[in-house]
Short mmCIF file of C-alpha atoms and ligand atoms in Angstrom, two decimals:
data_model
loop_
_atom_site.label_atom_id
_atom_site.label_comp_id
_atom_site.label_asym_id
_atom_site.label_seq_id
_atom_site.Cartn_x
_atom_site.Cartn_y
_atom_site.Cartn_z
CA MET I 11 0.00 0.00 0.00
CA SER I 12 1.30 3.48 -0.80
CA PRO I 13 2.19 5.67 2.19
CA ILE I 14 -0.67 8.08 1.52
CA ASP I 15 -3.21 5.27 1.38
CA ALA I 16 -1.82 3.78 4.58
CA VAL I 17 -2.08 7.15 6.37
CA GLU I 18 -5.63 7.76 5.14
CA GLU I 19 -6.83 4.26 5.89
CA THR I 20 -5.38 4.26 9.40
CA PHE I 21 -7.00 7.60 10.10
CA LYS I 22 -10.42 6.40 8.94
CA LYS I 23 -10.14 3.18 10.90
CA ILE I 24 -9.37 5.03 14.13
CA PHE I 25 -11.50 8.15 13.80
CA HIS I 26 -14.36 7.04 11.48
CA GLU I 27 -14.37 10.27 9.50
CA GLU I 28 -12.93 11.85 6.37
CA PRO I 29 -9.66 13.68 7.00
CA LEU I 30 -7.97 16.39 5.03
CA LEU I 31 -4.82 15.00 3.42
CA PHE I 32 -1.57 16.87 2.92
CA ARG I 33 1.65 15.91 1.20
CA SER I 34 4.87 17.41 2.54
CA PRO I 35 8.08 16.58 0.66
CA GLY I 36 11.65 15.84 1.71
CA ARG I 37 14.40 17.77 0.02
CA VAL I 38 17.80 17.56 -1.58
CA ASN I 39 20.31 20.39 -1.70
CA LEU I 40 22.47 20.59 -4.79
CA ILE I 41 24.93 23.13 -3.44
CA GLY I 42 25.10 25.78 -0.70
CA GLU I 43 25.70 23.93 2.56
CA HIS I 44 25.87 25.67 5.93
CA THR I 45 25.28 28.97 4.17
CA ASP I 46 21.62 29.52 5.10
CA TYR I 47 22.27 30.64 8.68
CA ASN I 48 25.04 32.88 7.39
CA ASP I 49 22.48 34.87 5.35
CA GLY I 50 23.88 33.30 2.18
CA TYR I 51 22.66 31.29 -0.81
CA VAL I 52 21.41 27.71 -1.18
CA LEU I 53 20.14 25.64 -4.11
CA PRO I 54 17.72 22.96 -2.89
CA ALA I 55 14.78 21.12 -4.46
CA ALA I 56 11.74 19.35 -3.03
CA ILE I 57 11.63 15.62 -3.87
CA HIS I 58 9.01 12.98 -4.55
CA ARG I 59 9.54 11.32 -1.16
CA ALA I 60 7.14 12.84 1.33
CA ILE I 61 5.41 12.76 4.69
CA TYR I 62 1.61 12.56 4.47
CA PHE I 63 -0.79 13.97 7.02
CA ALA I 64 -4.41 12.97 7.57
CA ILE I 65 -5.94 15.52 9.89
CA ALA I 66 -9.27 16.68 11.29
CA PRO I 67 -10.50 18.95 14.11
CA ASP I 68 -11.24 17.38 17.50
CA ASP I 69 -14.27 18.15 19.64
CA GLY I 70 -12.17 18.87 22.70
CA PRO I 71 -8.96 20.78 23.39
CA GLU I 72 -6.75 17.73 22.92
CA CYS I 73 -4.29 16.82 20.18
CA ARG I 74 -3.78 13.19 19.27
CA LEU I 75 -0.80 12.48 17.09
CA ILE I 76 -0.24 9.07 15.56
CA ALA I 77 3.14 8.32 13.99
CA LEU I 78 2.27 5.48 11.65
CA ASP I 79 5.83 4.46 10.78
CA MET I 80 6.75 4.18 14.45
CA ASN I 81 3.43 2.79 15.54
CA GLU I 82 3.33 5.29 18.39
CA GLU I 83 0.82 7.76 19.69
CA HIS I 84 1.19 11.00 21.62
CA ARG I 85 -1.54 13.11 23.21
CA PHE I 86 -1.25 16.58 24.63
CA PRO I 87 -3.53 19.49 25.60
CA VAL I 88 -3.48 22.01 22.78
CA ASP I 89 -2.55 24.88 25.08
CA HIS I 90 0.25 23.02 26.81
CA SER I 91 3.01 21.42 24.76
CA ALA I 92 5.61 19.91 27.09
CA TYR I 93 8.90 18.60 25.69
CA SER I 94 8.65 14.84 25.08
CA LYS I 95 11.50 12.41 25.62
CA LYS I 96 10.07 10.33 22.77
CA GLY I 97 11.59 12.85 20.38
CA TRP I 98 9.27 12.85 17.38
CA PRO I 99 6.26 14.60 19.07
CA ASN I 100 8.43 17.69 19.61
CA TYR I 101 8.53 18.47 15.89
CA LEU I 102 4.73 18.70 15.91
CA MET I 103 4.16 20.20 19.35
CA GLY I 104 6.72 22.87 18.50
CA VAL I 105 4.52 23.94 15.59
CA VAL I 106 1.38 24.12 17.73
CA ASP I 107 3.35 26.06 20.32
CA GLN I 108 4.48 28.56 17.68
CA PHE I 109 0.94 29.11 16.41
CA THR I 110 -0.09 29.91 19.97
CA LYS I 111 2.86 32.27 20.39
CA ALA I 112 1.87 33.99 17.13
CA GLY I 113 -1.51 34.72 18.73
CA HIS I 114 -3.58 31.98 17.06
CA ARG I 115 -5.85 29.82 19.21
CA ILE I 116 -5.57 26.33 17.79
CA PRO I 117 -8.52 24.07 18.63
CA GLY I 118 -7.85 20.38 19.31
CA PHE I 119 -7.12 18.11 16.35
CA HIS I 120 -6.17 14.56 15.57
CA CYS I 121 -3.69 13.53 13.00
CA VAL I 122 -2.07 10.44 11.51
CA PHE I 123 1.17 10.93 9.63
CA GLY I 124 3.79 8.81 7.91
CA GLY I 125 5.67 8.54 4.65
CA ASP I 126 8.82 7.55 2.86
CA VAL I 127 11.31 10.27 3.78
CA PRO I 128 13.98 8.31 5.65
CA ILE I 129 14.78 9.66 9.11
CA GLY I 130 18.33 10.85 9.75
CA ALA I 131 19.45 10.49 6.14
CA GLY I 132 19.66 14.23 5.53
CA MET I 133 16.50 14.57 3.42
CA SER I 134 14.90 16.77 6.03
CA SER I 135 12.15 14.61 7.39
CA SER I 136 12.01 17.02 10.34
CA ALA I 137 11.25 20.07 8.19
CA ALA I 138 8.72 17.98 6.26
CA ILE I 139 6.91 17.28 9.53
CA GLU I 140 7.13 20.85 10.83
CA ALA I 141 6.28 22.74 7.66
CA GLY I 142 3.73 20.11 6.61
CA LEU I 143 1.84 20.44 9.89
CA ALA I 144 2.08 24.25 9.77
CA VAL I 145 0.50 24.32 6.30
CA ALA I 146 -2.11 21.74 7.34
CA LEU I 147 -3.20 23.59 10.50
CA ASN I 148 -3.29 26.88 8.61
CA SER I 149 -5.72 25.34 6.11
CA LEU I 150 -7.73 23.30 8.57
CA PHE I 151 -8.44 26.22 10.89
CA HIS I 152 -8.48 29.00 8.28
CA LEU I 153 -5.72 30.90 10.05
CA GLY I 154 -4.88 32.98 6.99
CA MET I 155 -1.10 32.99 7.38
CA ASP I 156 0.92 33.45 4.19
CA ASP I 157 3.44 30.88 3.02
CA LEU I 158 6.55 32.73 4.08
CA SER I 159 5.17 33.27 7.59
CA LEU I 160 4.47 29.53 7.80
CA VAL I 161 8.03 28.78 6.73
CA LYS I 162 9.40 31.04 9.47
CA LEU I 163 7.01 29.58 12.03
CA ALA I 164 8.15 26.03 11.18
CA GLN I 165 11.79 27.09 11.49
CA ARG I 166 11.12 28.64 14.90
CA ALA I 167 9.49 25.39 16.01
CA GLU I 168 12.77 23.59 15.31
CA ASN I 169 14.93 26.36 16.79
CA GLU I 170 12.97 26.89 19.97
CA PHE I 171 11.16 23.65 20.74
CA VAL I 172 13.38 20.96 19.25
CA GLY I 173 16.49 22.98 20.08
CA VAL I 174 18.39 22.79 16.78
CA ARG I 175 19.30 26.25 15.55
CA CYS I 176 18.77 25.31 11.90
CA GLY I 177 18.66 27.84 9.09
CA ILE I 178 15.63 28.42 6.89
CA MET I 179 16.51 26.32 3.84
CA ASP I 180 14.65 23.12 4.65
CA GLN I 181 11.36 24.69 5.68
CA TYR I 182 11.52 27.15 2.78
CA ILE I 183 12.02 24.55 0.06
CA ASN I 184 9.41 22.35 1.67
CA VAL I 185 6.77 25.02 1.10
CA PHE I 186 8.03 26.73 -2.07
CA GLY I 187 9.48 23.77 -4.01
CA LYS I 188 8.40 23.38 -7.66
CA GLN I 189 8.28 20.39 -9.97
CA ASP I 190 11.51 19.81 -11.98
CA THR I 191 12.97 23.02 -10.63
CA VAL I 192 15.76 23.93 -8.23
CA LEU I 193 15.44 27.10 -6.19
CA GLN I 194 18.25 29.51 -5.55
CA ILE I 195 17.22 30.98 -2.23
CA ASP I 196 18.75 34.17 -0.94
CA CYS I 197 18.54 33.50 2.78
CA ARG I 198 18.86 37.21 3.54
CA SER I 199 16.10 38.68 1.39
CA LEU I 200 14.19 35.36 1.39
CA GLU I 201 13.59 35.77 -2.32
CA SER I 202 14.20 32.90 -4.66
CA ARG I 203 14.95 32.24 -8.33
CA HIS I 204 13.86 29.16 -10.20
CA TYR I 205 16.14 27.13 -12.42
CA PRO I 206 14.61 24.35 -14.49
CA PHE I 207 16.43 21.12 -13.81
CA GLU I 208 15.59 18.74 -16.61
CA TYR I 209 18.73 16.97 -17.71
CA ASP I 210 19.57 13.43 -18.59
CA VAL I 211 21.09 12.91 -15.16
CA ALA I 212 19.93 11.13 -12.06
CA LEU I 213 20.06 12.71 -8.62
CA VAL I 214 21.29 9.79 -6.61
CA LEU I 215 21.75 9.74 -2.85
CA PHE I 216 24.08 7.21 -1.26
CA ASP I 217 23.22 6.84 2.39
CA THR I 218 26.06 5.92 4.77
CA ARG I 219 23.44 4.79 7.29
CA ILE I 220 25.53 6.57 9.88
CA THR I 221 23.67 8.92 12.19
CA HIS I 222 25.97 10.63 14.60
CA SER I 223 24.44 11.77 17.84
CA LEU I 224 26.96 14.61 17.63
CA SER I 225 25.30 16.24 14.71
CA SER I 226 22.95 18.67 16.46
CA SER I 227 25.49 19.82 19.05
CA GLU I 228 28.20 20.20 16.39
CA TYR I 229 25.72 22.03 14.16
CA ASN I 230 25.03 24.57 16.89
CA ARG I 231 28.76 24.82 17.54
CA ARG I 232 29.44 25.66 13.86
CA ARG I 233 26.91 28.46 14.09
CA GLY I 234 28.77 29.80 17.11
CA GLU I 235 32.08 29.60 15.27
CA CYS I 236 30.66 31.58 12.34
CA ALA I 237 29.40 34.22 14.78
CA GLU I 238 32.86 34.38 16.31
CA GLY I 239 34.35 34.91 12.86
CA VAL I 240 31.87 37.68 12.11
CA ALA I 241 32.74 39.42 15.39
CA ALA I 242 36.45 39.42 14.47
CA ILE I 243 35.83 40.66 10.93
CA HIS I 244 33.36 43.29 12.15
CA LYS I 245 36.13 45.00 14.11
CA ARG I 246 37.92 45.76 10.88
CA PHE I 247 34.89 46.04 8.60
CA PRO I 248 32.03 47.43 10.71
CA GLU I 249 29.52 46.98 7.88
CA VAL I 250 29.81 43.18 8.20
CA THR I 251 26.93 41.57 10.10
CA HIS I 252 27.05 38.07 8.57
CA LEU I 253 29.55 36.01 6.60
CA ARG I 254 27.43 36.80 3.55
CA ASP I 255 28.94 40.30 3.63
CA VAL I 256 32.52 39.05 3.53
CA SER I 257 34.60 38.78 0.35
CA PRO I 258 37.63 36.46 0.12
CA GLU I 259 39.87 39.55 0.20
CA MET I 260 38.28 40.92 3.37
CA LEU I 261 38.66 37.55 5.02
CA ALA I 262 42.33 37.36 4.02
CA ASP I 263 42.85 40.82 5.57
CA CYS I 264 41.51 39.56 8.89
CA ARG I 265 43.36 36.28 8.97
CA SER I 266 46.01 37.29 11.49
CA SER I 267 43.40 38.49 13.98
CA MET I 268 41.49 35.19 13.90
CA ASP I 269 41.92 31.80 15.49
CA ALA I 270 42.99 29.26 12.82
CA VAL I 271 39.90 27.08 13.27
CA ILE I 272 37.56 30.06 13.01
CA PHE I 273 39.38 31.23 9.89
CA ARG I 274 38.90 27.82 8.25
CA ARG I 275 35.18 27.82 9.04
CA CYS I 276 34.78 31.31 7.57
CA HIS I 277 36.90 30.48 4.55
CA TYR I 278 34.61 27.59 3.73
CA VAL I 279 31.41 29.65 4.06
CA VAL I 280 32.70 32.63 2.06
CA GLY I 281 33.84 30.25 -0.70
CA GLU I 282 30.57 28.31 -0.61
CA ASN I 283 28.45 31.41 -1.20
CA GLU I 284 30.54 32.14 -4.28
CA ARG I 285 30.20 28.56 -5.43
CA VAL I 286 26.40 28.74 -5.33
CA LEU I 287 26.44 31.80 -7.56
CA ARG I 288 28.87 30.16 -9.95
CA ALA I 289 26.81 26.96 -9.92
CA CYS I 290 23.72 28.96 -10.93
CA SER I 291 25.63 30.57 -13.79
CA ALA I 292 26.70 27.09 -14.88
CA LEU I 293 23.07 25.94 -14.77
CA LYS I 294 22.02 28.85 -16.98
CA LEU I 295 24.49 27.56 -19.56
CA GLY I 296 23.46 23.95 -19.00
CA ASP I 297 27.07 23.25 -18.03
CA LEU I 298 26.74 20.27 -15.69
CA LYS I 299 30.46 19.59 -15.81
CA ALA I 300 31.28 22.96 -14.26
CA PHE I 301 28.38 22.49 -11.84
CA GLY I 302 29.68 19.10 -10.72
CA GLU I 303 33.20 20.39 -10.19
CA LEU I 304 31.81 22.97 -7.79
CA MET I 305 30.04 20.19 -5.88
CA ILE I 306 33.36 18.39 -5.44
CA GLN I 307 34.96 21.61 -4.16
CA THR I 308 32.10 21.98 -1.71
CA HIS I 309 32.75 18.52 -0.36
CA GLU I 310 36.42 19.24 0.10
CA GLY I 311 35.59 22.42 1.99
CA LEU I 312 33.01 20.66 4.17
CA SER I 313 35.45 17.91 4.96
CA ARG I 314 38.69 19.82 5.52
CA GLU I 315 37.66 23.32 6.51
CA TYR I 316 34.20 23.04 8.01
CA GLU I 317 34.95 19.55 9.37
CA VAL I 318 31.45 18.14 9.22
CA SER I 319 32.24 15.02 7.20
CA CYS I 320 33.10 11.49 8.36
CA PRO I 321 35.19 8.66 6.84
CA GLU I 322 32.13 7.02 5.27
CA LEU I 323 31.04 10.20 3.46
CA ASP I 324 34.58 10.98 2.34
CA PHE I 325 34.94 7.46 0.98
CA LEU I 326 31.73 7.70 -1.05
CA VAL I 327 32.89 10.94 -2.65
CA GLN I 328 36.43 9.68 -3.17
CA ILE I 329 35.41 6.61 -5.17
CA LEU I 330 33.24 8.66 -7.53
CA LYS I 331 35.46 11.67 -7.99
CA GLY I 332 36.85 11.70 -11.52
CA ASN I 333 34.45 8.99 -12.73
CA PRO I 334 33.54 10.01 -16.31
CA HIS I 335 29.83 9.29 -15.69
CA VAL I 336 29.59 11.28 -12.48
CA TYR I 337 29.37 15.06 -12.71
CA GLY I 338 29.56 15.78 -9.02
CA SER I 339 29.39 14.21 -5.58
CA ARG I 340 29.39 15.67 -2.10
CA LEU I 341 27.99 15.22 1.36
CA MET I 342 24.54 16.73 1.69
CA GLY I 343 22.90 18.50 4.62
CA GLY I 344 24.33 19.12 8.07
CA GLY I 345 26.95 16.35 7.86
CA PHE I 346 28.41 13.79 10.30
CA GLY I 347 26.58 11.02 8.46
CA GLY I 348 23.54 10.78 6.23
CA CYS I 349 23.89 10.90 2.47
CA THR I 350 26.03 12.07 -0.37
CA ILE I 351 24.27 13.67 -3.32
CA ASN I 352 25.52 12.62 -6.75
CA LEU I 353 24.81 13.80 -10.27
CA ILE I 354 25.15 10.69 -12.39
CA GLU I 355 24.47 10.18 -16.10
CA SER I 356 21.15 8.35 -16.21
CA HIS I 357 22.40 5.40 -18.25
CA ALA I 358 25.26 4.76 -15.78
CA VAL I 359 23.27 4.67 -12.54
CA GLU I 360 23.09 0.89 -12.31
CA PRO I 361 26.75 -0.03 -12.85
CA ILE I 362 27.89 2.85 -10.68
CA SER I 363 25.62 1.99 -7.81
CA ALA I 364 26.72 -1.66 -7.97
CA MET I 365 30.34 -0.53 -7.81
CA VAL I 366 29.65 1.84 -4.90
CA ARG I 367 27.81 -0.84 -2.98
CA GLU I 368 30.58 -3.35 -3.43
CA GLN I 369 33.43 -1.03 -2.52
CA TYR I 370 31.57 0.46 0.44
CA ARG I 371 30.69 -2.96 1.80
CA ARG I 372 34.27 -4.11 1.47
CA ARG I 373 35.53 -1.05 3.32
CA PHE I 374 32.89 -0.67 6.07
CA GLN I 375 31.32 -4.14 6.29
CA HIS I 376 27.80 -2.86 5.76
CA ASP I 377 25.75 -1.82 2.76
CA PRO I 378 25.01 1.78 1.95
CA LYS I 379 21.45 2.57 0.95
CA MET I 380 20.70 4.21 -2.33
CA TYR I 381 17.87 6.55 -3.31
CA VAL I 382 17.24 7.84 -6.82
CA THR I 383 15.24 11.01 -6.30
CA SER I 384 13.19 13.17 -8.59
CA ILE I 385 12.26 16.79 -8.10
CA SER I 386 8.69 17.50 -7.10
CA SER I 387 6.56 20.32 -5.76
CA GLY I 388 6.26 21.71 -2.23
CA THR I 389 3.67 20.99 0.46
CA SER I 390 0.07 21.00 -0.69
CA ILE I 391 -3.31 19.66 0.16
CA VAL I 392 -4.07 16.42 -1.65
CA ASN I 393 -7.85 16.23 -1.35
CA ALA I 394 -8.82 19.89 -1.59
CA ASN I 395 -12.52 20.53 -1.13
CA ASP I 396 -14.53 23.69 -0.98
CA HIS I 397 -14.44 24.42 2.72
CA VAL I 398 -10.65 24.54 2.67
CA ARG I 399 -8.41 27.36 1.56
CA THR I 400 -5.58 25.85 -0.53
C1 GLA O 15 20.48 21.27 8.06
C2 GLA O 15 19.73 22.52 8.47
C3 GLA O 15 19.72 23.55 7.34
C4 GLA O 15 21.12 23.81 6.78
C5 GLA O 15 21.83 22.49 6.51
C6 GLA O 15 23.27 22.69 6.14
O1 GLA O 15 19.80 20.60 7.03
O2 GLA O 15 18.41 22.21 8.82
O3 GLA O 15 19.13 24.76 7.80
O4 GLA O 15 21.85 24.63 7.63
O5 GLA O 15 21.80 21.60 7.62
O6 GLA O 15 23.36 23.37 4.94
#
């Protein structure tokens, strides 16, 4: 049974009514990593893998959440979301909490959700849950919030309730993603530009199946290191408020006044912002070779300067670098595990994935997972009817 059918059927079985159904996609990011919280540029796309929500209002002030894939349930009073040790309810309670903080009174509701965005693989299942529920509640209760406000609300849910100080990329692409299109998001102005992405290449993710518990604490630490860099640069260039404002020359000027680690972090981010812009120019020319070379440079920066890689990710990139059928390969997302993203000529996907699997297994004694993704649209209602604003 497809995930959406399973979610709908479970809902009907438990609640004996017709729910509203929403589809909320995972995402890939082609280039622009750890730039979003530095006010920089990113180039993500929403994918066909998604979390589905079946949802309806409740008679009382209670929320019942059912996580189909985990076979777990969580209940809480709508006006009192308390942090749950179970983990997953926090992504949803954080959203309810943010609606309340934004001055909206959310009535009780019940909801079944599940899907095929793997957890911890770097495809942003968390943003799919947060932004998906934000869009769903906005529709269900006619709250009238615009899309960008919902994106920001979902990001705040993760920042404040879950406690990861993520940037805005994942929630943004979740809501604004478009079919067969990558979005260059300017994380300062929050404007975006669309680039059609219809080439004879496959977007393949190789999943290390490593999830480091370090990742959220190291993520927050990287943010702190960037802020430290900005503070040092600001002394010399008072106009600088974020690494986005820093050119390679300015950074070089400040090198002697910065700790070596902080310099490396800043050097990566400043270079990465430039790479996104160059990657977009390459896309305009349809030059996937140039695009892929930038992806490789990104990986090297993430591994050596930003230090968010791990041996498994480095290995996956190493064995594909220079392969004539692979345009680019790099770790994707926050790092410390999860997936690499690879641009592979469509006809070569099978032999290449067989080779990757074999070499990876030989080196690490377990199989990597592989996902061939395609680019789809952002969160939307699936069964729109006339009492719902879409
Ligand atoms: C995670 C965060 C994003 C972004 C990436 C790294 O996915 O949620 O905001 O910072 O890491 O680019």
